[in-house]
Amino acid sequence: MTATGRIGAATSAAWRSFLRRRTAVFFTFFFPVILILIFGVLVGTRPTGGGLFTESPAYYVPGYLAVVVLFTPLSRVGSTVARHREGNRFEKLASTPLTRPEWLLAQTLVNVLIIGLAGLLILGLVVLLTGADVTLSVVVVPFVVVSVALFCGVGALLGSLADSQDGVIAASNSLALPLLFLSDTFVPPDLLPEWFQPVMNVSPLTYFARGVRTVVTGGSGWELDLVVLCVLAVVFFALGAYALPRTD
């Protein structure tokens, strides 16, 4: 079997595994919807007033997308790796032609599909419920794909290093929550202390949020953000694939 055939078979198996976990399917799509209803509808934005949500609705589109781009790969890939370790599946995987990078690529492709569907739902709801004036562009697609690959690599690292599935969940939440709110997503940089603003550039999610915001608001200059994400994605995907155990 060729590499394409191996990756395709592993992707199909991972997709069916996701669909069998109905709770995971439900909350993958339900969680970002809840955030939109709370922040976009109940709280709302006040472009001419004070408070946290002082920007236009379109400003927060990258934040809503970041929820699934960040949380879904970290939790799904991390938990899958931990579950495979506990079930001694990597020992069985080592006896097959499927390599560790191919296995991780298959997991990444499934997450791209899941997050792509969730992203379309999010964009539709944001426009419908908040009246956000967004520019739809295919440029958003590479931002999502590259970022998913990046955080799948991080998820693989967490799953390989944590001692249990509970440990993966705790580690992913501890990493994801600060990144979500301190990466130029929901909180504008000028609302944070001046000394902290350069620190935001350490977060990969910052480049996703800034790049996507530039695209959906019809701006220019998103290319550098995408290049940075591509470099980080290659690095973390390689580290994640390398960290995957050969045996359990």
mmCIF file of C-alpha atoms in Angstrom:
data_model
loop_
_atom_site.group_PDB
_atom_site.id
_atom_site.type_symbol
_atom_site.label_atom_id
_atom_site.label_comp_id
_atom_site.label_asym_id
_atom_site.label_seq_id
_atom_site.Cartn_x
_atom_site.Cartn_y
_atom_site.Cartn_z
ATOM 1 C CA MET A 1 0.000 0.000 0.000
ATOM 2 C CA THR A 2 1.260 3.453 -0.900
ATOM 3 C CA ALA A 3 1.681 6.293 1.589
ATOM 4 C CA THR A 4 -1.451 7.928 0.167
ATOM 5 C CA GLY A 5 -3.410 4.734 0.690
ATOM 6 C CA ARG A 6 -2.149 4.352 4.263
ATOM 7 C CA ILE A 7 -2.989 7.944 5.148
ATOM 8 C CA GLY A 8 -6.404 7.637 3.500
ATOM 9 C CA ALA A 9 -7.227 4.466 5.446
ATOM 10 C CA ALA A 10 -6.075 6.001 8.733
ATOM 11 C CA THR A 11 -8.055 9.175 8.025
ATOM 12 C CA SER A 12 -11.211 7.184 7.309
ATOM 13 C CA ALA A 13 -10.789 5.209 10.530
ATOM 14 C CA ALA A 14 -10.224 8.376 12.573
ATOM 15 C CA TRP A 15 -13.302 10.025 11.038
ATOM 16 C CA ARG A 16 -15.513 7.052 11.885
ATOM 17 C CA SER A 17 -14.089 7.021 15.406
ATOM 18 C CA PHE A 18 -15.049 10.689 15.810
ATOM 19 C CA LEU A 19 -18.593 10.113 14.580
ATOM 20 C CA ARG A 20 -19.067 7.259 17.049
ATOM 21 C CA ARG A 21 -18.338 9.625 19.939
ATOM 22 C CA ARG A 22 -21.614 11.531 19.841
ATOM 23 C CA THR A 23 -20.829 13.629 22.897
ATOM 24 C CA ALA A 24 -17.611 14.844 21.273
ATOM 25 C CA VAL A 25 -19.474 15.628 18.046
ATOM 26 C CA PHE A 26 -22.129 17.598 19.926
ATOM 27 C CA PHE A 27 -19.788 19.740 22.017
ATOM 28 C CA THR A 28 -17.361 20.363 19.139
ATOM 29 C CA PHE A 29 -20.106 22.371 17.456
ATOM 30 C CA PHE A 30 -22.098 23.434 20.524
ATOM 31 C CA PHE A 31 -19.327 25.157 22.496
ATOM 32 C CA PRO A 32 -18.492 27.894 19.932
ATOM 33 C CA VAL A 33 -22.219 28.455 19.356
ATOM 34 C CA ILE A 34 -22.656 29.123 23.077
ATOM 35 C CA LEU A 35 -19.795 31.654 23.001
ATOM 36 C CA ILE A 36 -21.392 33.479 20.079
ATOM 37 C CA LEU A 37 -24.742 33.586 21.864
ATOM 38 C CA ILE A 38 -23.164 34.876 25.092
ATOM 39 C CA PHE A 39 -20.631 37.362 23.759
ATOM 40 C CA GLY A 40 -22.114 38.260 20.408
ATOM 41 C CA VAL A 41 -25.823 38.376 21.292
ATOM 42 C CA LEU A 42 -26.308 38.758 25.051
ATOM 43 C CA VAL A 43 -23.256 40.917 25.796
ATOM 44 C CA GLY A 44 -22.977 42.487 22.363
ATOM 45 C CA THR A 45 -20.442 44.998 21.133
ATOM 46 C CA ARG A 46 -20.332 48.700 21.948
ATOM 47 C CA PRO A 47 -18.127 50.424 19.358
ATOM 48 C CA THR A 48 -18.943 53.845 20.781
ATOM 49 C CA GLY A 49 -19.030 52.949 24.470
ATOM 50 C CA GLY A 50 -16.770 51.561 27.148
ATOM 51 C CA GLY A 51 -16.163 48.048 28.321
ATOM 52 C CA LEU A 52 -14.458 44.988 26.940
ATOM 53 C CA PHE A 53 -16.334 44.531 23.649
ATOM 54 C CA THR A 54 -15.629 47.950 22.193
ATOM 55 C CA GLU A 55 -14.801 46.848 18.653
ATOM 56 C CA SER A 56 -17.128 46.082 15.754
ATOM 57 C CA PRO A 57 -18.598 42.539 15.553
ATOM 58 C CA ALA A 58 -16.236 41.621 12.697
ATOM 59 C CA TYR A 59 -13.250 42.187 14.988
ATOM 60 C CA TYR A 60 -14.209 39.163 17.084
ATOM 61 C CA VAL A 61 -14.701 36.696 14.219
ATOM 62 C CA PRO A 62 -11.108 35.369 14.576
ATOM 63 C CA GLY A 63 -11.759 34.812 18.289
ATOM 64 C CA TYR A 64 -14.790 32.637 17.627
ATOM 65 C CA LEU A 65 -12.874 30.665 14.995
ATOM 66 C CA ALA A 66 -9.901 30.369 17.360
ATOM 67 C CA VAL A 67 -12.075 28.458 19.824
ATOM 68 C CA VAL A 68 -12.343 25.437 17.517
ATOM 69 C CA VAL A 69 -8.943 25.906 15.875
ATOM 70 C CA LEU A 70 -7.274 25.762 19.288
ATOM 71 C CA PHE A 71 -9.374 23.563 21.566
ATOM 72 C CA THR A 72 -10.420 20.828 19.124
ATOM 73 C CA PRO A 73 -6.938 19.698 17.970
ATOM 74 C CA LEU A 74 -5.440 19.936 21.441
ATOM 75 C CA SER A 75 -8.167 17.902 23.117
ATOM 76 C CA ARG A 76 -8.888 15.412 20.317
ATOM 77 C CA VAL A 77 -5.318 14.576 19.305
ATOM 78 C CA GLY A 78 -3.999 14.709 22.859
ATOM 79 C CA SER A 79 -6.753 12.415 24.166
ATOM 80 C CA THR A 80 -6.371 10.056 21.203
ATOM 81 C CA VAL A 81 -2.636 9.697 21.787
ATOM 82 C CA ALA A 82 -3.165 9.104 25.514
ATOM 83 C CA ARG A 83 -5.924 6.580 24.800
ATOM 84 C CA HIS A 84 -3.704 4.751 22.300
ATOM 85 C CA ARG A 85 -0.923 4.604 24.862
ATOM 86 C CA GLU A 86 -3.222 3.161 27.513
ATOM 87 C CA GLY A 87 -4.575 0.603 25.051
ATOM 88 C CA ASN A 88 -1.116 -0.402 23.779
ATOM 89 C CA ARG A 89 -2.155 0.579 20.261
ATOM 90 C CA PHE A 90 1.131 2.195 19.335
ATOM 91 C CA GLU A 91 2.842 -1.144 19.831
ATOM 92 C CA LYS A 92 0.458 -2.606 17.267
ATOM 93 C CA LEU A 93 0.913 0.421 15.016
ATOM 94 C CA ALA A 94 4.682 -0.168 15.024
ATOM 95 C CA SER A 95 4.102 -3.514 13.308
ATOM 96 C CA THR A 96 2.311 -1.845 10.365
ATOM 97 C CA PRO A 97 3.739 0.193 7.469
ATOM 98 C CA LEU A 98 1.983 3.331 8.793
ATOM 99 C CA THR A 99 4.613 5.741 10.102
ATOM 100 C CA ARG A 100 4.162 8.169 12.974
ATOM 101 C CA PRO A 101 4.094 11.285 10.704
ATOM 102 C CA GLU A 102 1.498 9.555 8.511
ATOM 103 C CA TRP A 103 -0.640 8.716 11.534
ATOM 104 C CA LEU A 104 -0.469 12.295 12.770
ATOM 105 C CA LEU A 105 -1.224 13.610 9.284
ATOM 106 C CA ALA A 106 -4.353 11.444 9.179
ATOM 107 C CA GLN A 107 -5.474 12.870 12.522
ATOM 108 C CA THR A 108 -4.770 16.358 11.208
ATOM 109 C CA LEU A 109 -6.866 15.822 8.077
ATOM 110 C CA VAL A 110 -9.828 14.700 10.171
ATOM 111 C CA ASN A 111 -9.466 17.754 12.399
ATOM 112 C CA VAL A 112 -9.275 20.020 9.344
ATOM 113 C CA LEU A 113 -12.582 18.582 8.126
ATOM 114 C CA ILE A 114 -14.242 18.890 11.544
ATOM 115 C CA ILE A 115 -13.002 22.417 12.150
ATOM 116 C CA GLY A 116 -13.818 23.449 8.595
ATOM 117 C CA LEU A 117 -17.460 22.466 9.147
ATOM 118 C CA ALA A 118 -17.505 24.159 12.556
ATOM 119 C CA GLY A 119 -15.912 27.268 11.042
ATOM 120 C CA LEU A 120 -18.620 27.547 8.392
ATOM 121 C CA LEU A 121 -21.252 27.257 11.124
ATOM 122 C CA ILE A 122 -19.512 29.946 13.182
ATOM 123 C CA LEU A 123 -19.209 32.380 10.276
ATOM 124 C CA GLY A 124 -22.861 31.911 9.370
ATOM 125 C CA LEU A 125 -24.045 32.466 12.937
ATOM 126 C CA VAL A 126 -21.817 35.492 13.514
ATOM 127 C CA VAL A 127 -23.135 37.201 10.388
ATOM 128 C CA LEU A 128 -26.734 36.205 11.127
ATOM 129 C CA LEU A 129 -26.855 36.961 14.853
ATOM 130 C CA THR A 130 -24.428 39.856 15.258
ATOM 131 C CA GLY A 131 -24.664 41.522 11.865
ATOM 132 C CA ALA A 132 -20.892 41.402 11.421
ATOM 133 C CA ASP A 133 -19.716 42.896 8.134
ATOM 134 C CA VAL A 134 -17.140 40.353 7.014
ATOM 135 C CA THR A 135 -15.293 39.851 3.747
ATOM 136 C CA LEU A 136 -15.475 36.205 2.755
ATOM 137 C CA SER A 137 -12.214 35.027 1.227
ATOM 138 C CA VAL A 138 -10.584 31.680 0.482
ATOM 139 C CA VAL A 139 -7.467 33.040 2.198
ATOM 140 C CA VAL A 140 -9.079 32.074 5.506
ATOM 141 C CA VAL A 141 -8.770 28.410 4.481
ATOM 142 C CA PRO A 142 -4.942 28.174 4.597
ATOM 143 C CA PHE A 143 -4.945 30.013 7.926
ATOM 144 C CA VAL A 144 -7.281 27.381 9.361
ATOM 145 C CA VAL A 145 -5.477 24.397 7.804
ATOM 146 C CA VAL A 146 -2.004 25.505 8.889
ATOM 147 C CA SER A 147 -3.153 26.405 12.400
ATOM 148 C CA VAL A 148 -4.913 23.061 12.814
ATOM 149 C CA ALA A 149 -1.724 21.249 11.787
ATOM 150 C CA LEU A 150 0.218 23.335 14.298
ATOM 151 C CA PHE A 151 -2.070 22.581 17.230
ATOM 152 C CA CYS A 152 -2.381 18.918 16.241
ATOM 153 C CA GLY A 153 1.379 18.763 16.698
ATOM 154 C CA VAL A 154 1.060 20.418 20.097
ATOM 155 C CA GLY A 155 -1.744 17.997 20.989
ATOM 156 C CA ALA A 156 0.471 15.060 20.046
ATOM 157 C CA LEU A 157 3.178 16.439 22.318
ATOM 158 C CA LEU A 158 0.743 16.755 25.231
ATOM 159 C CA GLY A 159 -0.634 13.264 24.654
ATOM 160 C CA SER A 160 2.858 11.789 24.522
ATOM 161 C CA LEU A 161 4.110 13.532 27.648
ATOM 162 C CA ALA A 162 1.035 13.414 29.916
ATOM 163 C CA ASP A 163 0.571 10.370 32.113
ATOM 164 C CA SER A 164 -3.164 9.875 31.416
ATOM 165 C CA GLN A 165 -6.172 11.160 29.482
ATOM 166 C CA ASP A 166 -7.130 13.263 32.499
ATOM 167 C CA GLY A 167 -3.648 14.742 32.450
ATOM 168 C CA VAL A 168 -4.023 15.609 28.768
ATOM 169 C CA ILE A 169 -7.335 17.370 29.374
ATOM 170 C CA ALA A 170 -5.893 19.349 32.281
ATOM 171 C CA ALA A 171 -2.786 20.281 30.319
ATOM 172 C CA SER A 172 -4.696 21.267 27.165
ATOM 173 C CA ASN A 173 -7.134 23.450 29.107
ATOM 174 C CA SER A 174 -4.313 25.068 31.076
ATOM 175 C CA LEU A 175 -2.576 25.918 27.810
ATOM 176 C CA ALA A 176 -5.605 26.798 25.685
ATOM 177 C CA LEU A 177 -7.499 29.137 28.021
ATOM 178 C CA PRO A 178 -4.673 31.691 28.468
ATOM 179 C CA LEU A 179 -3.863 31.521 24.750
ATOM 180 C CA LEU A 180 -7.488 32.088 23.775
ATOM 181 C CA PHE A 181 -7.867 35.348 25.683
ATOM 182 C CA LEU A 182 -4.289 36.680 25.518
ATOM 183 C CA SER A 183 -3.591 36.273 21.785
ATOM 184 C CA ASP A 184 -5.285 39.327 20.251
ATOM 185 C CA THR A 185 -8.546 37.415 19.897
ATOM 186 C CA PHE A 186 -11.230 38.826 22.201
ATOM 187 C CA VAL A 187 -9.110 41.300 24.166
ATOM 188 C CA PRO A 188 -7.573 44.130 22.077
ATOM 189 C CA PRO A 189 -3.883 44.713 22.859
ATOM 190 C CA ASP A 190 -4.482 48.303 23.991
ATOM 191 C CA LEU A 191 -6.597 47.017 26.898
ATOM 192 C CA LEU A 192 -3.643 45.042 28.255
ATOM 193 C CA PRO A 193 -0.602 46.414 30.098
ATOM 194 C CA GLU A 194 1.927 47.935 27.728
ATOM 195 C CA TRP A 195 4.691 45.613 28.950
ATOM 196 C CA PHE A 196 2.590 42.562 28.071
ATOM 197 C CA GLN A 197 1.751 43.522 24.496
ATOM 198 C CA PRO A 198 5.053 42.218 23.008
ATOM 199 C CA VAL A 199 4.492 38.938 24.864
ATOM 200 C CA MET A 200 1.397 38.334 22.738
ATOM 201 C CA ASN A 201 3.673 37.810 19.744
ATOM 202 C CA VAL A 202 4.980 34.621 21.356
ATOM 203 C CA SER A 203 1.588 32.963 20.928
ATOM 204 C CA PRO A 204 0.965 31.200 17.585
ATOM 205 C CA LEU A 205 -2.720 32.016 17.987
ATOM 206 C CA THR A 206 -1.888 35.721 17.740
ATOM 207 C CA TYR A 207 -0.751 35.270 14.124
ATOM 208 C CA PHE A 208 -3.907 33.323 13.320
ATOM 209 C CA ALA A 209 -6.161 35.971 14.867
ATOM 210 C CA ARG A 210 -4.372 38.934 13.299
ATOM 211 C CA GLY A 211 -4.146 37.325 9.890
ATOM 212 C CA VAL A 212 -7.768 36.210 9.780
ATOM 213 C CA ARG A 213 -8.929 39.596 11.108
ATOM 214 C CA THR A 214 -7.032 41.338 8.325
ATOM 215 C CA VAL A 215 -8.659 39.073 5.742
ATOM 216 C CA VAL A 216 -12.265 39.243 6.985
ATOM 217 C CA THR A 217 -12.111 43.026 7.377
ATOM 218 C CA GLY A 218 -10.787 43.470 3.843
ATOM 219 C CA GLY A 219 -7.324 44.614 4.859
ATOM 220 C CA SER A 220 -3.891 43.759 3.498
ATOM 221 C CA GLY A 221 -0.618 42.541 4.970
ATOM 222 C CA TRP A 222 -1.760 39.100 6.142
ATOM 223 C CA GLU A 223 1.057 37.312 4.303
ATOM 224 C CA LEU A 224 3.620 37.620 7.099
ATOM 225 C CA ASP A 225 1.203 36.136 9.646
ATOM 226 C CA LEU A 226 0.605 33.145 7.370
ATOM 227 C CA VAL A 227 4.342 32.625 6.812
ATOM 228 C CA VAL A 228 4.986 32.637 10.572
ATOM 229 C CA LEU A 229 2.163 30.124 11.087
ATOM 230 C CA CYS A 230 3.559 27.861 8.354
ATOM 231 C CA VAL A 231 7.011 27.819 9.962
ATOM 232 C CA LEU A 232 5.570 27.107 13.407
ATOM 233 C CA ALA A 233 3.286 24.414 11.982
ATOM 234 C CA VAL A 234 6.214 22.563 10.409
ATOM 235 C CA VAL A 235 8.194 22.744 13.649
ATOM 236 C CA PHE A 236 5.424 21.610 15.997
ATOM 237 C CA PHE A 237 4.082 18.948 13.625
ATOM 238 C CA ALA A 238 7.588 17.463 13.371
ATOM 239 C CA LEU A 239 8.034 17.590 17.151
ATOM 240 C CA GLY A 240 4.626 16.018 17.721
ATOM 241 C CA ALA A 241 5.301 13.207 15.244
ATOM 242 C CA TYR A 242 8.722 12.572 16.777
ATOM 243 C CA ALA A 243 7.271 12.462 20.297
ATOM 244 C CA LEU A 244 4.724 9.770 19.422
ATOM 245 C CA PRO A 245 5.822 6.516 21.092
ATOM 246 C CA ARG A 246 6.935 3.640 18.915
ATOM 247 C CA THR A 247 5.816 1.201 21.586
ATOM 248 C CA ASP A 248 3.903 1.566 24.861
#
